[in-house]
mmCIF file of C-alpha atoms in Angstrom:
data_model
loop_
_atom_site.group_PDB
_atom_site.id
_atom_site.type_symbol
_atom_site.label_atom_id
_atom_site.label_comp_id
_atom_site.label_asym_id
_atom_site.label_seq_id
_atom_site.Cartn_x
_atom_site.Cartn_y
_atom_site.Cartn_z
ATOM 1 C CA MET A 1 -44.920 95.828 -39.114
ATOM 2 C CA LYS A 2 -43.227 93.597 -36.571
ATOM 3 C CA LYS A 3 -42.304 96.617 -34.494
ATOM 4 C CA PHE A 4 -45.953 97.736 -34.437
ATOM 5 C CA MET A 5 -47.072 94.311 -33.290
ATOM 6 C CA LYS A 6 -44.589 94.365 -30.423
ATOM 7 C CA ILE A 7 -45.816 97.761 -29.250
ATOM 8 C CA ALA A 8 -49.451 96.636 -29.392
ATOM 9 C CA ALA A 9 -48.625 93.545 -27.380
ATOM 10 C CA LEU A 10 -46.840 95.592 -24.728
ATOM 11 C CA VAL A 11 -49.771 98.005 -24.511
ATOM 12 C CA LEU A 12 -52.209 95.095 -24.092
ATOM 13 C CA VAL A 13 -50.111 93.515 -21.356
ATOM 14 C CA ALA A 14 -49.839 96.867 -19.551
ATOM 15 C CA ALA A 15 -53.612 97.380 -19.769
ATOM 16 C CA VAL A 16 -54.285 93.938 -18.310
ATOM 17 C CA PHE A 17 -51.781 94.571 -15.506
ATOM 18 C CA ILE A 18 -53.259 97.960 -14.640
ATOM 19 C CA GLY A 19 -56.830 96.626 -14.760
ATOM 20 C CA THR A 20 -55.932 93.734 -12.460
ATOM 21 C CA PHE A 21 -54.231 96.122 -10.042
ATOM 22 C CA VAL A 22 -57.244 98.452 -9.947
ATOM 23 C CA PHE A 23 -59.635 95.506 -9.417
ATOM 24 C CA LEU A 24 -57.557 94.071 -6.576
ATOM 25 C CA TYR A 25 -57.255 97.489 -4.985
ATOM 26 C CA GLN A 26 -60.985 98.055 -5.055
ATOM 27 C CA LYS A 27 -61.629 94.606 -3.613
ATOM 28 C CA SER A 28 -59.242 95.308 -0.758
ATOM 29 C CA GLN A 29 -61.104 98.444 0.280
ATOM 30 C CA PRO A 30 -63.739 98.026 3.037
ATOM 31 C CA GLU A 31 -67.298 97.925 1.687
ATOM 32 C CA LYS A 32 -69.327 100.981 2.513
ATOM 33 C CA VAL A 33 -72.353 99.997 4.626
ATOM 34 C CA SER A 34 -75.330 102.250 5.308
ATOM 35 C CA TYR A 35 -78.137 101.774 7.831
ATOM 36 C CA GLN A 36 -81.549 103.269 8.334
ATOM 37 C CA ILE A 37 -81.608 105.968 10.998
ATOM 38 C CA LEU A 38 -84.546 105.626 13.388
ATOM 39 C CA LYS A 39 -85.696 108.089 16.042
ATOM 40 C CA ALA A 40 -86.866 107.321 19.564
ATOM 41 C CA GLU A 41 -90.392 108.723 19.822
ATOM 42 C CA THR A 42 -92.983 109.196 22.549
ATOM 43 C CA LYS A 43 -96.356 107.602 21.852
ATOM 44 C CA ASP A 44 -99.109 105.521 23.398
ATOM 45 C CA LEU A 45 -98.358 101.830 23.048
ATOM 46 C CA LYS A 46 -100.541 98.807 23.620
ATOM 47 C CA GLN A 47 -99.866 95.098 23.398
ATOM 48 C CA THR A 48 -102.657 92.957 21.992
ATOM 49 C CA THR A 49 -103.374 89.347 21.215
ATOM 50 C CA VAL A 50 -105.612 87.933 18.505
ATOM 51 C CA ALA A 51 -107.824 84.891 19.031
ATOM 52 C CA THR A 52 -109.226 83.035 16.036
ATOM 53 C CA GLY A 53 -112.697 81.537 16.106
ATOM 54 C CA LYS A 54 -116.162 81.923 14.647
ATOM 55 C CA ILE A 55 -119.466 83.685 15.152
ATOM 56 C CA GLU A 56 -122.432 81.705 16.422
ATOM 57 C CA PRO A 57 -125.770 82.400 18.086
ATOM 58 C CA ARG A 58 -125.878 82.163 21.856
ATOM 59 C CA ASP A 59 -129.092 80.098 21.732
ATOM 60 C CA GLU A 60 -129.145 77.396 19.050
ATOM 61 C CA VAL A 61 -131.728 74.642 19.473
ATOM 62 C CA GLU A 62 -132.106 71.343 17.662
ATOM 63 C CA ILE A 63 -135.784 70.491 17.183
ATOM 64 C CA LYS A 64 -136.439 66.754 17.561
ATOM 65 C CA PRO A 65 -139.645 64.676 17.214
ATOM 66 C CA GLN A 66 -141.570 63.305 20.165
ATOM 67 C CA ILE A 67 -142.594 60.264 18.152
ATOM 68 C CA SER A 68 -140.992 57.994 15.552
ATOM 69 C CA GLY A 69 -142.335 57.745 12.023
ATOM 70 C CA ILE A 70 -142.072 59.097 8.476
ATOM 71 C CA ILE A 71 -141.924 62.789 7.506
ATOM 72 C CA ALA A 72 -145.274 63.514 5.837
ATOM 73 C CA GLU A 73 -144.981 67.305 5.359
ATOM 74 C CA VAL A 74 -142.281 69.968 5.725
ATOM 75 C CA TYR A 75 -143.728 73.445 6.175
ATOM 76 C CA LYS A 76 -140.558 75.505 6.675
ATOM 77 C CA GLU A 77 -137.112 75.826 5.115
ATOM 78 C CA ALA A 78 -133.733 77.230 6.160
ATOM 79 C CA GLY A 79 -133.653 81.016 6.266
ATOM 80 C CA GLN A 80 -137.243 81.479 7.419
ATOM 81 C CA THR A 81 -138.163 82.900 10.810
ATOM 82 C CA VAL A 82 -140.457 81.014 13.185
ATOM 83 C CA LYS A 83 -142.297 81.754 16.397
ATOM 84 C CA GLN A 84 -142.363 79.499 19.418
ATOM 85 C CA GLY A 85 -145.003 76.807 18.862
ATOM 86 C CA GLU A 86 -145.113 77.241 15.078
ATOM 87 C CA VAL A 87 -145.282 73.971 13.125
ATOM 88 C CA ILE A 88 -142.161 73.061 11.135
ATOM 89 C CA ALA A 89 -143.020 69.553 9.938
ATOM 90 C CA LYS A 90 -145.512 66.712 10.340
ATOM 91 C CA VAL A 91 -144.694 63.089 11.118
ATOM 92 C CA LYS A 92 -146.826 60.157 9.954
ATOM 93 C CA VAL A 93 -146.764 57.269 12.409
ATOM 94 C CA ILE A 94 -145.934 53.806 11.080
ATOM 95 C CA PRO A 95 -147.403 51.426 13.690
ATOM 96 C CA GLU A 96 -145.490 48.397 14.894
ATOM 97 C CA LEU A 97 -147.526 45.286 14.058
ATOM 98 C CA GLY A 98 -147.340 43.753 17.508
ATOM 99 C CA THR A 99 -148.440 46.951 19.191
ATOM 100 C CA LEU A 100 -151.216 47.479 16.637
ATOM 101 C CA ASN A 101 -152.537 43.947 17.156
ATOM 102 C CA SER A 102 -152.570 44.406 20.939
ATOM 103 C CA ALA A 103 -154.419 47.732 20.619
ATOM 104 C CA GLU A 104 -157.067 46.218 18.328
ATOM 105 C CA SER A 105 -157.488 43.268 20.682
ATOM 106 C CA ARG A 106 -157.955 45.639 23.606
ATOM 107 C CA VAL A 107 -160.731 47.458 21.720
ATOM 108 C CA ARG A 108 -162.570 44.215 20.922
ATOM 109 C CA LEU A 109 -162.343 43.066 24.531
ATOM 110 C CA ALA A 110 -163.543 46.474 25.801
ATOM 111 C CA GLU A 111 -166.499 46.367 23.412
ATOM 112 C CA MET A 112 -167.551 42.929 24.687
ATOM 113 C CA ASN A 113 -167.197 43.977 28.329
ATOM 114 C CA GLY A 114 -169.024 47.215 27.624
ATOM 115 C CA LYS A 115 -171.917 45.431 25.917
ATOM 116 C CA GLN A 116 -172.313 43.038 28.827
ATOM 117 C CA ALA A 117 -172.125 45.921 31.335
ATOM 118 C CA GLU A 118 -174.930 47.750 29.509
ATOM 119 C CA ILE A 119 -177.130 44.608 29.541
ATOM 120 C CA ASP A 120 -176.509 44.165 33.276
ATOM 121 C CA LEU A 121 -177.355 47.802 33.914
ATOM 122 C CA GLU A 122 -180.611 47.550 31.933
ATOM 123 C CA ARG A 123 -181.697 44.524 33.985
ATOM 124 C CA MET A 124 -180.698 46.176 37.239
ATOM 125 C CA GLU A 125 -182.684 49.322 36.402
ATOM 126 C CA LYS A 126 -185.888 47.239 35.956
ATOM 127 C CA LEU A 127 -185.325 45.477 39.274
ATOM 128 C CA TYR A 128 -184.487 48.770 40.977
ATOM 129 C CA ASN A 129 -187.634 50.442 39.607
ATOM 130 C CA ASP A 130 -189.714 47.512 40.903
ATOM 131 C CA LYS A 131 -187.977 47.954 44.273
ATOM 132 C CA LEU A 132 -186.614 44.398 44.144
ATOM 133 C CA VAL A 133 -182.923 45.368 44.731
ATOM 134 C CA SER A 134 -181.245 47.738 47.100
ATOM 135 C CA ASN A 135 -179.885 51.143 46.185
ATOM 136 C CA GLU A 136 -176.348 49.907 46.882
ATOM 137 C CA GLU A 137 -176.595 47.057 44.352
ATOM 138 C CA TYR A 138 -177.928 49.406 41.704
ATOM 139 C CA GLU A 139 -175.106 51.909 42.217
ATOM 140 C CA LYS A 140 -172.461 49.170 41.916
ATOM 141 C CA THR A 141 -173.932 48.032 38.584
ATOM 142 C CA LEU A 142 -174.120 51.620 37.358
ATOM 143 C CA LEU A 143 -170.462 52.174 38.313
ATOM 144 C CA ALA A 144 -169.406 49.009 36.496
ATOM 145 C CA ALA A 145 -171.174 50.230 33.324
ATOM 146 C CA LYS A 146 -169.446 53.618 33.524
ATOM 147 C CA GLN A 147 -166.071 51.939 33.976
ATOM 148 C CA ALA A 148 -166.728 49.738 30.949
ATOM 149 C CA ARG A 149 -167.551 52.833 28.856
ATOM 150 C CA GLU A 150 -164.338 54.555 29.975
ATOM 151 C CA GLU A 151 -162.269 51.472 29.206
ATOM 152 C CA LEU A 152 -163.779 51.266 25.727
ATOM 153 C CA GLN A 153 -162.996 54.921 25.035
ATOM 154 C CA ALA A 154 -159.455 54.498 26.372
ATOM 155 C CA ALA A 155 -158.942 51.443 24.168
ATOM 156 C CA LYS A 156 -160.162 53.339 21.088
ATOM 157 C CA ASP A 157 -157.926 56.327 21.911
ATOM 158 C CA ASN A 158 -154.968 54.011 22.342
ATOM 159 C CA LEU A 159 -155.665 52.451 18.948
ATOM 160 C CA GLU A 160 -155.789 55.916 17.355
ATOM 161 C CA ILE A 161 -152.473 56.828 18.952
ATOM 162 C CA VAL A 162 -150.890 53.611 17.677
ATOM 163 C CA LYS A 163 -152.206 54.272 14.161
ATOM 164 C CA GLU A 164 -152.002 58.062 13.878
ATOM 165 C CA GLY A 165 -149.914 59.222 16.811
ATOM 166 C CA ILE A 166 -152.776 61.417 18.059
ATOM 167 C CA THR A 167 -156.407 61.277 19.084
ATOM 168 C CA LYS A 168 -159.214 63.528 17.885
ATOM 169 C CA ASN A 169 -159.735 64.849 21.413
ATOM 170 C CA SER A 170 -156.109 65.999 21.786
ATOM 171 C CA ALA A 171 -155.344 67.295 18.292
ATOM 172 C CA SER A 172 -153.995 70.583 19.659
ATOM 173 C CA PHE A 173 -151.296 68.635 21.544
ATOM 174 C CA SER A 174 -150.350 66.469 18.606
ATOM 175 C CA SER A 175 -146.914 64.906 18.859
ATOM 176 C CA THR A 176 -146.987 64.321 15.106
ATOM 177 C CA LEU A 177 -146.748 68.074 14.511
ATOM 178 C CA ILE A 178 -143.134 69.168 15.103
ATOM 179 C CA ARG A 179 -143.124 72.681 16.561
ATOM 180 C CA SER A 180 -140.384 75.210 17.203
ATOM 181 C CA THR A 181 -139.510 75.588 20.872
ATOM 182 C CA ILE A 182 -138.102 79.141 20.515
ATOM 183 C CA ASP A 183 -138.509 82.284 18.404
ATOM 184 C CA GLY A 184 -135.730 82.559 15.858
ATOM 185 C CA LEU A 185 -134.279 81.865 12.436
ATOM 186 C CA ILE A 186 -134.202 78.384 10.938
ATOM 187 C CA LEU A 187 -130.552 77.610 10.212
ATOM 188 C CA ASP A 188 -131.000 74.131 8.804
ATOM 189 C CA VAL A 189 -133.722 71.631 7.917
ATOM 190 C CA PRO A 190 -131.805 68.389 7.306
ATOM 191 C CA ILE A 191 -134.870 66.185 6.634
ATOM 192 C CA LYS A 192 -137.096 65.718 3.584
ATOM 193 C CA VAL A 193 -140.561 64.279 2.998
ATOM 194 C CA GLY A 194 -140.336 60.498 3.222
ATOM 195 C CA ASN A 195 -137.370 60.401 5.629
ATOM 196 C CA SER A 196 -137.658 58.120 8.633
ATOM 197 C CA VAL A 197 -137.242 59.831 12.001
ATOM 198 C CA ILE A 198 -136.916 58.522 15.522
ATOM 199 C CA MET A 199 -137.699 60.169 18.834
ATOM 200 C CA SER A 200 -134.953 60.902 21.344
ATOM 201 C CA ASN A 201 -134.618 58.428 24.195
ATOM 202 C CA THR A 202 -132.067 56.953 26.580
ATOM 203 C CA PHE A 203 -130.227 55.143 23.807
ATOM 204 C CA ASN A 204 -130.006 57.801 21.059
ATOM 205 C CA ASP A 205 -130.319 61.546 20.511
ATOM 206 C CA GLY A 206 -133.138 61.257 18.009
ATOM 207 C CA THR A 207 -133.431 62.735 14.524
ATOM 208 C CA THR A 208 -132.937 66.490 14.161
ATOM 209 C CA ILE A 209 -135.883 67.987 12.297
ATOM 210 C CA ALA A 210 -134.541 71.563 12.248
ATOM 211 C CA THR A 211 -131.997 73.836 13.898
ATOM 212 C CA VAL A 212 -133.405 77.164 15.132
ATOM 213 C CA ALA A 213 -131.378 80.039 16.592
ATOM 214 C CA ASP A 214 -131.908 83.547 17.936
ATOM 215 C CA MET A 215 -129.696 85.547 15.536
ATOM 216 C CA SER A 216 -130.216 88.793 17.456
ATOM 217 C CA ASP A 217 -127.914 87.527 20.212
ATOM 218 C CA LEU A 218 -124.536 86.515 18.763
ATOM 219 C CA ILE A 219 -121.266 85.566 20.414
ATOM 220 C CA PHE A 220 -117.671 85.056 19.302
ATOM 221 C CA ARG A 221 -116.235 81.689 20.314
ATOM 222 C CA GLY A 222 -112.486 81.152 20.021
ATOM 223 C CA ASN A 223 -109.306 80.018 21.763
ATOM 224 C CA VAL A 224 -106.466 81.864 23.537
ATOM 225 C CA ASP A 225 -103.007 80.429 24.172
ATOM 226 C CA GLU A 226 -102.077 79.599 27.758
ATOM 227 C CA THR A 227 -99.186 82.108 27.646
ATOM 228 C CA GLU A 228 -101.660 84.968 27.233
ATOM 229 C CA VAL A 229 -104.828 83.831 29.016
ATOM 230 C CA GLY A 230 -103.510 85.056 32.361
ATOM 231 C CA ARG A 231 -103.414 88.657 31.096
ATOM 232 C CA ILE A 232 -107.043 88.899 30.013
ATOM 233 C CA ARG A 233 -110.192 89.004 32.142
ATOM 234 C CA GLU A 234 -113.944 89.001 31.755
ATOM 235 C CA GLY A 235 -115.379 92.402 30.929
ATOM 236 C CA ILE A 236 -112.541 93.767 28.769
ATOM 237 C CA PRO A 237 -113.427 95.240 25.350
ATOM 238 C CA VAL A 238 -112.824 93.133 22.257
ATOM 239 C CA LYS A 239 -112.595 94.144 18.595
ATOM 240 C CA ILE A 240 -114.079 91.603 16.189
ATOM 241 C CA THR A 241 -113.196 91.387 12.494
ATOM 242 C CA LEU A 242 -114.873 88.939 10.114
ATOM 243 C CA GLY A 243 -113.392 87.231 7.094
ATOM 244 C CA ALA A 244 -116.629 87.801 5.179
ATOM 245 C CA LEU A 245 -116.863 91.530 6.097
ATOM 246 C CA GLN A 246 -113.239 92.648 6.012
ATOM 247 C CA ASN A 247 -113.902 96.375 5.998
ATOM 248 C CA MET A 248 -115.977 96.304 9.167
ATOM 249 C CA GLN A 249 -115.091 95.982 12.848
ATOM 250 C CA PHE A 250 -117.516 95.141 15.639
ATOM 251 C CA ASP A 251 -117.378 95.896 19.339
ATOM 252 C CA ALA A 252 -117.681 93.040 21.806
ATOM 253 C CA VAL A 253 -117.206 92.340 25.492
ATOM 254 C CA LEU A 254 -115.354 89.306 26.808
ATOM 255 C CA GLU A 255 -117.777 87.403 29.028
ATOM 256 C CA TYR A 256 -116.296 83.941 29.491
ATOM 257 C CA ILE A 257 -112.873 82.313 29.902
ATOM 258 C CA SER A 258 -112.844 78.550 30.265
ATOM 259 C CA PRO A 259 -111.362 77.268 33.534
ATOM 260 C CA LYS A 260 -110.031 74.205 31.696
ATOM 261 C CA SER A 261 -107.606 74.040 28.794
ATOM 262 C CA ILE A 262 -107.968 72.060 25.590
ATOM 263 C CA GLU A 263 -105.122 70.716 23.470
ATOM 264 C CA ASN A 264 -104.989 72.164 19.971
ATOM 265 C CA ASN A 265 -102.152 71.089 17.656
ATOM 266 C CA GLY A 266 -99.947 70.315 20.644
ATOM 267 C CA ALA A 267 -100.580 73.642 22.421
ATOM 268 C CA ASN A 268 -102.738 74.228 25.478
ATOM 269 C CA GLN A 269 -105.483 76.748 24.764
ATOM 270 C CA PHE A 270 -108.480 78.119 26.641
ATOM 271 C CA GLU A 271 -111.906 78.732 25.127
ATOM 272 C CA ILE A 272 -113.298 82.263 25.335
ATOM 273 C CA LYS A 273 -116.677 83.820 24.491
ATOM 274 C CA ALA A 274 -117.460 87.449 23.743
ATOM 275 C CA ALA A 275 -120.879 89.080 23.254
ATOM 276 C CA ILE A 276 -121.002 91.063 19.993
ATOM 277 C CA THR A 277 -122.845 94.281 19.297
ATOM 278 C CA VAL A 278 -124.184 94.172 15.726
ATOM 279 C CA PRO A 279 -125.950 97.122 14.043
ATOM 280 C CA ASP A 280 -129.426 96.399 12.684
ATOM 281 C CA SER A 281 -128.239 97.267 9.179
ATOM 282 C CA VAL A 282 -125.671 94.442 9.145
ATOM 283 C CA THR A 283 -126.484 90.769 8.567
ATOM 284 C CA ILE A 284 -124.123 88.251 10.127
ATOM 285 C CA ARG A 285 -124.503 84.560 9.377
ATOM 286 C CA SER A 286 -123.828 81.762 11.806
ATOM 287 C CA GLY A 287 -120.392 80.198 11.351
ATOM 288 C CA TYR A 288 -118.546 83.233 9.957
ATOM 289 C CA SER A 289 -114.806 82.933 10.720
ATOM 290 C CA ALA A 290 -113.609 85.796 12.897
ATOM 291 C CA ASN A 291 -110.628 87.261 14.756
ATOM 292 C CA ALA A 292 -110.918 88.818 18.197
ATOM 293 C CA GLU A 293 -108.316 91.418 19.177
ATOM 294 C CA MET A 294 -107.874 91.955 22.923
ATOM 295 C CA GLU A 295 -105.582 94.332 24.800
ATOM 296 C CA LEU A 296 -103.114 92.597 27.105
ATOM 297 C CA GLN A 297 -101.416 95.711 28.495
ATOM 298 C CA HIS A 298 -100.725 99.320 27.512
ATOM 299 C CA ALA A 299 -98.313 102.170 28.215
ATOM 300 C CA ASP A 300 -99.395 105.791 27.702
ATOM 301 C CA GLY A 301 -96.743 108.308 26.643
ATOM 302 C CA ALA A 302 -94.066 105.616 26.319
ATOM 303 C CA LEU A 303 -90.664 106.166 24.706
ATOM 304 C CA THR A 304 -90.596 103.776 21.757
ATOM 305 C CA ILE A 305 -88.318 102.599 18.988
ATOM 306 C CA PRO A 306 -89.013 100.138 16.157
ATOM 307 C CA GLU A 307 -88.491 96.569 17.296
ATOM 308 C CA SER A 308 -86.178 95.964 14.328
ATOM 309 C CA ALA A 309 -83.612 98.255 15.999
ATOM 310 C CA VAL A 310 -83.341 96.124 19.133
ATOM 311 C CA GLU A 311 -80.584 93.521 19.551
ATOM 312 C CA PHE A 312 -81.292 90.651 21.934
ATOM 313 C CA SER A 313 -78.325 88.986 23.626
ATOM 314 C CA GLY A 314 -79.197 86.509 26.355
ATOM 315 C CA ASP A 315 -81.283 88.324 28.947
ATOM 316 C CA SER A 316 -80.051 91.749 27.818
ATOM 317 C CA THR A 317 -81.177 94.100 25.062
ATOM 318 C CA PHE A 318 -79.045 96.602 23.158
ATOM 319 C CA VAL A 319 -79.349 99.295 20.514
ATOM 320 C CA TYR A 320 -76.762 101.021 18.358
ATOM 321 C CA VAL A 321 -76.977 104.766 18.951
ATOM 322 C CA LEU A 322 -75.765 107.099 16.211
ATOM 323 C CA ALA A 323 -72.597 108.794 17.474
ATOM 324 C CA ASP A 324 -71.416 110.424 14.259
ATOM 325 C CA SER A 325 -72.727 110.667 10.733
ATOM 326 C CA THR A 326 -70.873 112.185 7.817
ATOM 327 C CA SER A 327 -71.461 111.912 4.124
ATOM 328 C CA SER A 328 -69.194 108.868 3.957
ATOM 329 C CA VAL A 329 -69.300 107.137 7.364
ATOM 330 C CA GLN A 330 -71.955 106.259 9.962
ATOM 331 C CA ARG A 331 -70.570 105.554 13.433
ATOM 332 C CA PHE A 332 -72.670 103.879 16.128
ATOM 333 C CA GLU A 333 -72.202 103.100 19.787
ATOM 334 C CA ARG A 334 -73.660 99.938 21.332
ATOM 335 C CA ARG A 335 -75.791 100.795 24.346
ATOM 336 C CA ARG A 336 -77.689 98.602 26.764
ATOM 337 C CA ILE A 337 -81.357 99.450 27.301
ATOM 338 C CA VAL A 338 -84.283 98.213 29.393
ATOM 339 C CA THR A 339 -87.391 97.425 27.350
ATOM 340 C CA GLY A 340 -91.058 97.194 28.269
ATOM 341 C CA ILE A 341 -94.065 96.054 26.256
ATOM 342 C CA SER A 342 -94.064 95.497 22.517
ATOM 343 C CA ASN A 343 -96.831 95.373 19.934
ATOM 344 C CA GLY A 344 -94.695 93.524 17.402
ATOM 345 C CA ILE A 345 -93.775 96.739 15.572
ATOM 346 C CA ASP A 346 -92.655 99.180 18.279
ATOM 347 C CA THR A 347 -90.972 98.450 21.607
ATOM 348 C CA GLU A 348 -91.141 100.495 24.781
ATOM 349 C CA VAL A 349 -87.764 101.720 26.120
ATOM 350 C CA ARG A 350 -87.820 102.282 29.879
ATOM 351 C CA GLN A 351 -84.120 103.021 30.416
ATOM 352 C CA GLY A 352 -81.088 103.800 28.257
ATOM 353 C CA LEU A 353 -82.486 106.212 25.652
ATOM 354 C CA LYS A 354 -83.932 109.685 25.410
ATOM 355 C CA ALA A 355 -86.573 111.030 23.087
ATOM 356 C CA GLY A 356 -85.096 112.172 19.780
ATOM 357 C CA GLU A 357 -81.958 110.030 19.912
ATOM 358 C CA ALA A 358 -81.176 108.204 16.679
ATOM 359 C CA VAL A 359 -80.547 104.486 16.530
ATOM 360 C CA ARG A 360 -79.438 102.072 13.853
ATOM 361 C CA GLY A 361 -82.104 100.323 11.871
ATOM 362 C CA LEU A 362 -81.943 97.814 9.057
ATOM 363 C CA LYS A 363 -79.095 97.678 6.585
ATOM 364 C CA ILE A 364 -79.632 99.616 3.347
ATOM 365 C CA GLU A 365 -78.782 97.550 0.300
ATOM 366 C CA ASN A 366 -76.568 99.402 -2.170
#
C-alpha cells in the first residue's frame, strides 16, 4: 500500500511539472495577430459638413395693437389661416380719467360757443336781410358759425375716441379692431379676453396680439464653424433632414452666409440661411429641428481606402501594405502615402498606392 502511494505521488508531481512546462512554453510563444485586409478602390468621394439649426418661415410678423386697452374679443386661434386685413381681435379702450375729463370739458365749451355763434348768425341774417349791414360783416359771422359747428363736431369725435377708441364716421379704420398685416398662418395667439394690452411706442415694443407667418416660404437657419465657412458659398445645393420627419430629405439652396461670426460654446460660428423646397403633400411646422448637409469639396474617380487604415505621424501619413499572407502569418510593409479629401469613412490616396493593393485594417480579436 505504501509503495502504491509513492508511485501515485511521483505521477502527480510529474504531471504538475509537465503541465507547468507546457504552460510556460505556450506563454513564451509570440501571440498570433490577425488584421482585416482592405482593398484600395476607385470611387467618387465627397467631403461634406453638417450644420444644425431649425426650420422657420421667411416672413413672420408680430401683430401689435395701435391703441392700449383690454381685449374684448378674440376671433382667431393658432393654426387658422388669415388674409391681410382680416380681424384677429378687438380691443376695448379704458379711458384715462384726466383725458376723459378734458374731452368732456372741450365738448361743453364747444356747445356753448356753438350756441352763441348760432344766435349771432340769426341776428346778423335779420340785419343783412334789412340791408342794415354789409355783405362782408355777414360773411364773417357766417364763417364764425361754421367754425363753431366744426369745433363742436371735433370735440364730440375726440370724446368718442377717448371713450371707445373710434368714431362712428371712421368705423372702417378702427384702431380697436386688430387686423392681420399679411396673408398667412397664425402661429400663436398669446392673449386672452380680459388681458390688458399696450400699443407700441418709443419706450416699449407693445403687446403681441398674434404671430402670423407665410408657411409656403420656409428657410433653414443654422450655424457653420469658422473652419468650414470658407469652403461654402451662396448658391450651393443643401440637403435638409428633419428630426420630426426622419425618413424624408428636402432640397434647399444656400442663400445667405453671415459676414460676422457669433460665439457659440466658445467656438466662432457663422449663421447661414437656405431656402427649402417643400412638396405640397408635406406639412412642416415652424421650429422643427433640422440638419443641413453641404458639400465642401469632391473628387471624382478617386483612389480611396478606409480611413481606419491610415496611420498619422506628424505631418506624414502611412499605410501598411500586405507583402505576404500565408495561413499562419500576415506580413506588411509600412509605406508613406499622400492623402487628399476625406468624408470621415474613406480617404483619398493621391500618391503611394495603386488600385487593388491590400492594406492592413483593424486588428481581429481572437
